[in-house]
Every structure is written in structure tokens, then in C-alpha cells.
Short mmCIF file of C-alpha atoms in Angstrom, two decimals:
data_model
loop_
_atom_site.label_atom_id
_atom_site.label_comp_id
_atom_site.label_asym_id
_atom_site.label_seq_id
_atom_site.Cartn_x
_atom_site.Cartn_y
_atom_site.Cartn_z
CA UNK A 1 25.49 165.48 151.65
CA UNK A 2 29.25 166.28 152.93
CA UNK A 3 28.03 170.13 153.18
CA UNK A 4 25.12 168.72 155.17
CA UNK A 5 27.11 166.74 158.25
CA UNK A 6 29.72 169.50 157.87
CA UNK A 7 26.80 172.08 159.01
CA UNK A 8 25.53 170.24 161.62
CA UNK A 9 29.53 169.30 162.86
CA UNK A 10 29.87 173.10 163.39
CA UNK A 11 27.06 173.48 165.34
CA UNK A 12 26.35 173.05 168.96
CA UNK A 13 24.46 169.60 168.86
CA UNK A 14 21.70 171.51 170.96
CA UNK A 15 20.97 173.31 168.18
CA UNK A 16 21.51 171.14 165.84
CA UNK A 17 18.48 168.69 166.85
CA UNK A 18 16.38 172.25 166.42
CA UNK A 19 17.41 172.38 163.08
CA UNK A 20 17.31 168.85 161.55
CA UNK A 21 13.52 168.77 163.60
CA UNK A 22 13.02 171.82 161.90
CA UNK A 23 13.40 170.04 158.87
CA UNK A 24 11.00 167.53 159.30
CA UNK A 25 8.62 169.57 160.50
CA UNK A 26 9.01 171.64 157.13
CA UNK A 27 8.85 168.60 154.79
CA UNK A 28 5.22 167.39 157.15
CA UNK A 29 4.44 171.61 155.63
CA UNK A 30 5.51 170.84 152.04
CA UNK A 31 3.03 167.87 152.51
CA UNK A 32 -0.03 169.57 153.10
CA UNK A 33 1.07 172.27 150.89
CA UNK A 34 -0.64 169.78 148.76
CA UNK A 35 -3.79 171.33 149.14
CA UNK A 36 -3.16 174.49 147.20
CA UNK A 37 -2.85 172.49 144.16
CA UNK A 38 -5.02 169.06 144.45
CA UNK A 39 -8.88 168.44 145.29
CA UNK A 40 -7.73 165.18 146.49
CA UNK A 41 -4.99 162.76 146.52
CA UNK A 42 -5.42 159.25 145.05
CA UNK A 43 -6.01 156.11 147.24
CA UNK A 44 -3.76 153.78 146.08
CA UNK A 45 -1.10 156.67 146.40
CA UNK A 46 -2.00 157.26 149.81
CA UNK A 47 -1.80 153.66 150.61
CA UNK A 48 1.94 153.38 149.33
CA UNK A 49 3.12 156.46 151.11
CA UNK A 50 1.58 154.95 154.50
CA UNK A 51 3.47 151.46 153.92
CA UNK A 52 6.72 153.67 152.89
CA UNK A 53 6.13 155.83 156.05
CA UNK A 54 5.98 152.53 157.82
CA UNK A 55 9.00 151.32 156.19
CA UNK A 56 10.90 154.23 157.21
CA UNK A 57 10.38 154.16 160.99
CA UNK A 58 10.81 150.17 161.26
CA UNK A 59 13.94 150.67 160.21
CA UNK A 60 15.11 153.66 162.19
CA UNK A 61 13.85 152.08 165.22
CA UNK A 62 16.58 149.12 164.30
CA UNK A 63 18.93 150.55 162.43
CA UNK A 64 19.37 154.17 164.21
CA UNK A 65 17.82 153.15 167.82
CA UNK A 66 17.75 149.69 169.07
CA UNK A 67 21.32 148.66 167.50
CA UNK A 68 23.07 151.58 168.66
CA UNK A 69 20.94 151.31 172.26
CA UNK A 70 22.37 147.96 172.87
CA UNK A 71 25.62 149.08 171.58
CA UNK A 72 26.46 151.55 173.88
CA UNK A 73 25.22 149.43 176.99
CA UNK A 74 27.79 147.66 179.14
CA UNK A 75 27.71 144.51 180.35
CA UNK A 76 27.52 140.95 178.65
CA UNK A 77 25.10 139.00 177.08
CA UNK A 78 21.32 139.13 178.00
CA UNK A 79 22.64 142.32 180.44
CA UNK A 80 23.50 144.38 177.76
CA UNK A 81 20.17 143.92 176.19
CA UNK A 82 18.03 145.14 179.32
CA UNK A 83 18.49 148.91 178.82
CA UNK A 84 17.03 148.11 175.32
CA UNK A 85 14.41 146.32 176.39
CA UNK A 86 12.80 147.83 179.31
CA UNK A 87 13.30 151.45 177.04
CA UNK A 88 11.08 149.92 174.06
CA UNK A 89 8.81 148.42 176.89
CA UNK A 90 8.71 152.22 177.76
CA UNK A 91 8.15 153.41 175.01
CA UNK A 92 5.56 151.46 173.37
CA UNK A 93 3.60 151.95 176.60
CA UNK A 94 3.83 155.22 176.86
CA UNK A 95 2.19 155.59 173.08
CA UNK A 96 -0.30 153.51 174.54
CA UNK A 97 -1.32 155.53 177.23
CA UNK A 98 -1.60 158.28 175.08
CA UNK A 99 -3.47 156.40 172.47
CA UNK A 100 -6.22 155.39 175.13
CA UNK A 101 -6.45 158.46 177.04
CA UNK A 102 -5.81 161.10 174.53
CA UNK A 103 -8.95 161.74 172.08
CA UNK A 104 -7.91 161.60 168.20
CA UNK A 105 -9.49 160.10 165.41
CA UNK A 106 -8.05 157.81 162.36
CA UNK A 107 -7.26 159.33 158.89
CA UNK A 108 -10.33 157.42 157.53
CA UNK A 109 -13.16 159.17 160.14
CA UNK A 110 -14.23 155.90 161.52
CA UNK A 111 -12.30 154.92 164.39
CA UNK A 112 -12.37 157.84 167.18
CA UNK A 113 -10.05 156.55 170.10
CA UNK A 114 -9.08 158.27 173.60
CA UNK A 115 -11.59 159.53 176.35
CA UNK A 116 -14.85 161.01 174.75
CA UNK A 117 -14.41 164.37 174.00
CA UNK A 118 -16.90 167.17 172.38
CA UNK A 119 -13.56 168.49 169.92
CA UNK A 120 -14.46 168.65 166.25
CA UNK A 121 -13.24 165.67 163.96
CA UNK A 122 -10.74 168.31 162.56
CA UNK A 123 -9.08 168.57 165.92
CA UNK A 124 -8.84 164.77 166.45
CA UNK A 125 -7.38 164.14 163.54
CA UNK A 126 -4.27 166.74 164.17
CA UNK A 127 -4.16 165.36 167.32
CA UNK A 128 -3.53 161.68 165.83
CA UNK A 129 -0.78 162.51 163.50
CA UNK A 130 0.49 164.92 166.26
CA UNK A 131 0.65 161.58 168.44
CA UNK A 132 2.79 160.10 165.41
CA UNK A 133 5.45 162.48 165.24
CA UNK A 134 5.94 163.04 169.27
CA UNK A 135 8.80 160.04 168.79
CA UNK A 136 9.89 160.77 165.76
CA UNK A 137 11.37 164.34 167.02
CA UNK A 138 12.52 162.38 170.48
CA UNK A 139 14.60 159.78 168.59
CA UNK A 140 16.44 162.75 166.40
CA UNK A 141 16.58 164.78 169.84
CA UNK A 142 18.64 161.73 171.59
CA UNK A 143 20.88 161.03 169.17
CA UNK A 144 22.19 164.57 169.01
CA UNK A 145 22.46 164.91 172.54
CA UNK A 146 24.60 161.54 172.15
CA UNK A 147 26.76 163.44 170.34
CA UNK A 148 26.53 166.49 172.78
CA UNK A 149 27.84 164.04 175.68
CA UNK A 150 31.10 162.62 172.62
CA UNK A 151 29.73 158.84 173.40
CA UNK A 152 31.45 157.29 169.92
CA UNK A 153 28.44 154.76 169.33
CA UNK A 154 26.08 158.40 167.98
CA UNK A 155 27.80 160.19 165.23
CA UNK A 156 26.36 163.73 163.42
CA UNK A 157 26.01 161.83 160.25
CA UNK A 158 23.68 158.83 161.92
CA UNK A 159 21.55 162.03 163.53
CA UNK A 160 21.35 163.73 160.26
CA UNK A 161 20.43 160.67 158.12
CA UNK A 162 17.67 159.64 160.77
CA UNK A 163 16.39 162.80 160.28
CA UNK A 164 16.60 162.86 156.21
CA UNK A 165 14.30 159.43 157.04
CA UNK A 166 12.29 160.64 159.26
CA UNK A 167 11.69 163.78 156.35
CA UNK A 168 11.21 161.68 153.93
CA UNK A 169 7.81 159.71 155.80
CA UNK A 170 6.33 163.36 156.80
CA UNK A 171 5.46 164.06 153.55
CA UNK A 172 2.90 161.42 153.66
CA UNK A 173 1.65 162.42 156.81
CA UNK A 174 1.70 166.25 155.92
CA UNK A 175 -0.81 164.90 152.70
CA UNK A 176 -2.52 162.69 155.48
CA UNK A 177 -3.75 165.60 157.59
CA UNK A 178 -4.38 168.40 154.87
CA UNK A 179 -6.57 166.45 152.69
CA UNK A 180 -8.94 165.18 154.66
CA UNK A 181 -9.70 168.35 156.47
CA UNK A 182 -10.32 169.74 152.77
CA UNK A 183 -13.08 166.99 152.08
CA UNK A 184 -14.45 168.10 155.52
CA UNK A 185 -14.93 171.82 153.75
CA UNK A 186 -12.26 173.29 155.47
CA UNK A 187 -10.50 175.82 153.44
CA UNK A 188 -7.50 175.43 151.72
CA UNK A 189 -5.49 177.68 154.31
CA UNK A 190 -6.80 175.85 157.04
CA UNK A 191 -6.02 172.55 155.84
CA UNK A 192 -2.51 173.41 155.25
CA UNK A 193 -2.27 175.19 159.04
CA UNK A 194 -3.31 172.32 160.40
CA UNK A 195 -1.42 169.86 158.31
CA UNK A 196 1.80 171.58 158.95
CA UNK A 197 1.19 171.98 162.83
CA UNK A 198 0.79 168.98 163.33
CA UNK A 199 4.63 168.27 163.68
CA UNK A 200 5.02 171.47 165.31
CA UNK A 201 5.29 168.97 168.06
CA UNK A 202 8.97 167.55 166.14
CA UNK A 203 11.50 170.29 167.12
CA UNK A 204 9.55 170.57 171.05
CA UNK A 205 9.93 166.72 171.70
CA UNK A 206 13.70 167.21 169.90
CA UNK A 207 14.86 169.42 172.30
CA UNK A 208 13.77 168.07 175.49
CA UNK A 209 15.42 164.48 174.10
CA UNK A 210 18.71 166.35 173.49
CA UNK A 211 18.41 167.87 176.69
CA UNK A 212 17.36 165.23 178.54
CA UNK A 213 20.58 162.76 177.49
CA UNK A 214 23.04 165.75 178.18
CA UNK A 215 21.67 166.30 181.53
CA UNK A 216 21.63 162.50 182.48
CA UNK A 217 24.30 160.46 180.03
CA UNK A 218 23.10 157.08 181.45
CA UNK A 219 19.71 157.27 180.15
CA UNK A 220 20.72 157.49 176.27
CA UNK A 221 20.46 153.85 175.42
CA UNK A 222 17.21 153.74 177.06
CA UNK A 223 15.77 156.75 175.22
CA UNK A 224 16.94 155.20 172.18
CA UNK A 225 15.33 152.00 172.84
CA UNK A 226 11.98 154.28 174.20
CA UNK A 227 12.01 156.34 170.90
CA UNK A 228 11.78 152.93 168.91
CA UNK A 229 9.37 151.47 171.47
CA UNK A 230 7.08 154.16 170.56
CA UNK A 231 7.40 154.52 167.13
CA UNK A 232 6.47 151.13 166.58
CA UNK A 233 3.58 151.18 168.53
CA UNK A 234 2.96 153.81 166.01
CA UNK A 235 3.53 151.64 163.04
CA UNK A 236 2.17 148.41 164.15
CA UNK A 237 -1.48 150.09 166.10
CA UNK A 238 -2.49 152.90 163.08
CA UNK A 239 0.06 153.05 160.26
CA UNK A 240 -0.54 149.53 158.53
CA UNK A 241 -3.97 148.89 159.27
CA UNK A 242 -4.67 152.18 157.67
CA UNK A 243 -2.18 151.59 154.73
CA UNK A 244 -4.46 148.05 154.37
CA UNK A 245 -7.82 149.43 154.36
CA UNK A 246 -7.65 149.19 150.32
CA UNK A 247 -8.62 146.20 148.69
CA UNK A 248 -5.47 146.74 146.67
CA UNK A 249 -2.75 146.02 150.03
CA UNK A 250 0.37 144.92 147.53
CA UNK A 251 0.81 148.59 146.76
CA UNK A 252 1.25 149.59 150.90
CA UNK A 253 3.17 146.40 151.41
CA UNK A 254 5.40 147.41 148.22
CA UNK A 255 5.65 150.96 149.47
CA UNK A 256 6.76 149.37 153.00
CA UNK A 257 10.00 147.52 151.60
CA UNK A 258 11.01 150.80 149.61
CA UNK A 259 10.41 152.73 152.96
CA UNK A 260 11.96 149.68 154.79
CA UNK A 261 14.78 149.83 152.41
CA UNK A 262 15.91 153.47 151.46
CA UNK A 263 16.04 154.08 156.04
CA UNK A 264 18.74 151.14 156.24
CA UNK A 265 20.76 152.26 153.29
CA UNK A 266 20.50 155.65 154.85
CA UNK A 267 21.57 154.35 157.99
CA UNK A 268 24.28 152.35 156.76
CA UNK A 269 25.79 154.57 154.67
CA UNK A 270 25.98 157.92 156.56
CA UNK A 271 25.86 156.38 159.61
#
């Protein structure tokens, strides 16, 4: 892990956001890589990875966004919560704009969302998961460029271990994607294309976050706070009602805590 933060310390943070959204994007590919090797994934397994992916970006919206948001604002008292707040109010209505107005449909085929649209259920679908990840690569993007600008409150090793997280719940989401094109009758290749592009997405919305907080310093606590914003709405509007779909909900709930769990130790530790 030292060889890790030491990598990204040499590099220009820039660049560095590429590479660690590079990295999730890869793990979302070794997710739907899946498909060369299963006809299908079970349900109770999918169900656990959804809670942990939950887990996972609860926490990095405290742990790695919202604490270090407020952190880094000035003032006193309920002032130096605003930035935090109206960013997550931000946030979370900006996923919701996108949620009503973009067309996607839900991992299990039955909810179709957005403006009507004549696109192929294959297409929705990428297009939901791609709606997942859009915050995930912002909140890795910000933090670098945190570090780009040398404010003290964002640190290489608190980028690096939000994006280890962040890794860690594309896997899931990689499986999420691939699979259920393949019941569709897609072929194998084309599952995994479209599995893996669907954080392609991760290093774009990266960048522009990096870029965005060097350009304009004062906005970093609110695009930390927007990052979370969002990726709760994420959590909270598709993530656990799809994890609870089984009859068998301890196993997403007990996948949840883990997720929950391993992102704050992550935090805590490298951060």
C-alpha cells in the first residue's frame, strides 16, 4: 500500500485522478469479465454485493466527502455546515434530474424510468449503472484536485483509499450489467463491452472534478458535499431497493455493514 500513495505522490494530481479512475473503471471490467466464465450469477450473491456496494458509498460520502467538506469550510457553527449542505442538496438533485429525465431501466427489467424512449432494454440498462458511477469518478476527481490546490484537509492517501472503495463496489456493478444482458441473448463479448463501458464514464467525470477544484479552489467543499449528495441519491433511490427485492434481505443488509465497514476502516486508516 506504501508503493501505492508513493506512486500517486510522484505524480501530478491531474493525472493521478486519471489513473486511480482508471482503476475503477478496470475493476467495473474485471466484473463483467464474469461472463466468459458463468451462465449466471446467484441471487442471493447478487443481493450481498448490492448491500456491500451500498455500504461502500455511504461511507465514502461521510467518511471521504461530507467530513472533510465541512472541515475545510470556514466559519463557525451552523456557517461552516452550509457549503456542505447546499453541495449534497446539489448533488442529490442533480441525480434526480437525471434519474427523471434520462431513460434507463433497473437491473431487474421492470422499472423503466426517464422520458420514454424507443432504445433497447440493453441500452437502458448501461445507461442506469452509467448514472451510478457519474459521482463516483467526481468524488475521486475532487479530492485529487484538493491535493492539486495543497489544501491540508485532502491528502493522496484519502484520494487513493476512496478510490480502492470505490473499486471494490464496481465489481458488483461490472457483474450487474454483464449478466443480465447475457440472459437477454446477448453474446458473451457484448455483455462484457457493455458491462465494462459502463464506467467509461469514471475517469471523464474524474477529470473535469480535478479540474474543476484547481480552476476554482472555493468550490472544493461543495463538490465534496455534491459528490456525496449524489451518490446517495444513488444508494437510497436504486441500490437498496434492488439489493431487497429477495425474500432473503438479511444477506444485502449483512453485505451493507461489511461494505459500510471495510470504506471507514479504509478511510481511517490511509486517510
Amino acid at each position: 500500500m506504501d508503493d501505492i500513495i508513493l506512486f500517486f505522490e510522484n505524480q501530478d494530481p491531474i493525472l493521478g485522478a486519471f489513473y486511480a479512475t482508471t482503476f475503477t473503471w478496470f475493476v467495473t471490467a474485471v466484473g463483467a469479465s464474469t461472463v466468459f466464465f458463468f451462465k449466471a450469477i446467484n441471487r442471493n450473491f447478487m443481493d450481498g454485493m448490492l448491500g456491500f456496494t451500498g455500504g461502500v458509498m455511504v461511507a465514502a460520502s461521510v467518511w471521504s466527502l461530507l467530513i472533510p467538506a465541512m472541515n475545510m469550510s470556514e466559519g463557525e457553527g451552523f456557517v461552516k455546515v452550509i457549503p456542505a449542505i447546499l453541495g449534497f442538496l446539489f448533488g442529490a438533485g442533480f441525480l434526480y434530474a437525471l434519474d427523471r429525465l434520462l431513460p434507463h431501466l433497473h437491473v431487474n427489467f421492470k422499472q423503466v424510468e426517464g422520458v420514454k424512449s424507443p432504445w433497447q432494454k440493453t441500452t437502458l440498462l448501461v445507461l442506469a449503472i452509467t448514472l451510478h458511477n457519474i459521482p463516483e469518478g467526481l468524488a475521486v476527481g475532487v479530492l485529487f484536485g484538493g491535493v492539486a490546490v495543497g489544501l491540508p484537509e485532502a491528502s493522496i492517501a484519502g484520494a487513493v483509499a476512496l478510490a480502492i472503495g470505490i473499486g471494490l463496489q464496481n465489481l458488483p456493478e461490472g457483474i450487474a450489467v454483464a449478466m443480465p444482458l447475457r440472459r437477454l441473448g446477448m453474446s458473451r463479448r457484448k455483455s462484457f463491452f457493455y458491462g465494462q463501458f459502463s464506467a467509461i464514464v469514471e475517469p471523464i467525470a474524474g477529470i473535469v472534478g480535478a479540474l474543476a477544484v484547481t480552476i476554482f479552489t472555493p468550490i472544493l467543499p461543495y463538490a465534496l458535499a455534491f459528490a456525496a449528495g449524489a451518490m446517495i441519491f444513488v444508494v437510497v433511490e436504486e441500490v437498496i431497493p434492488e439489493a431487497q427485492q429477495n425474500k432473503d434481505s438479511d444477506i444485502a443488509t449483512i453485505g451493507f455493514i461489511i461494505g459500510f465497514l471495510i470504506m471507514m476502516s479504509l478511510d481511517v486508516v490511509l486517510g
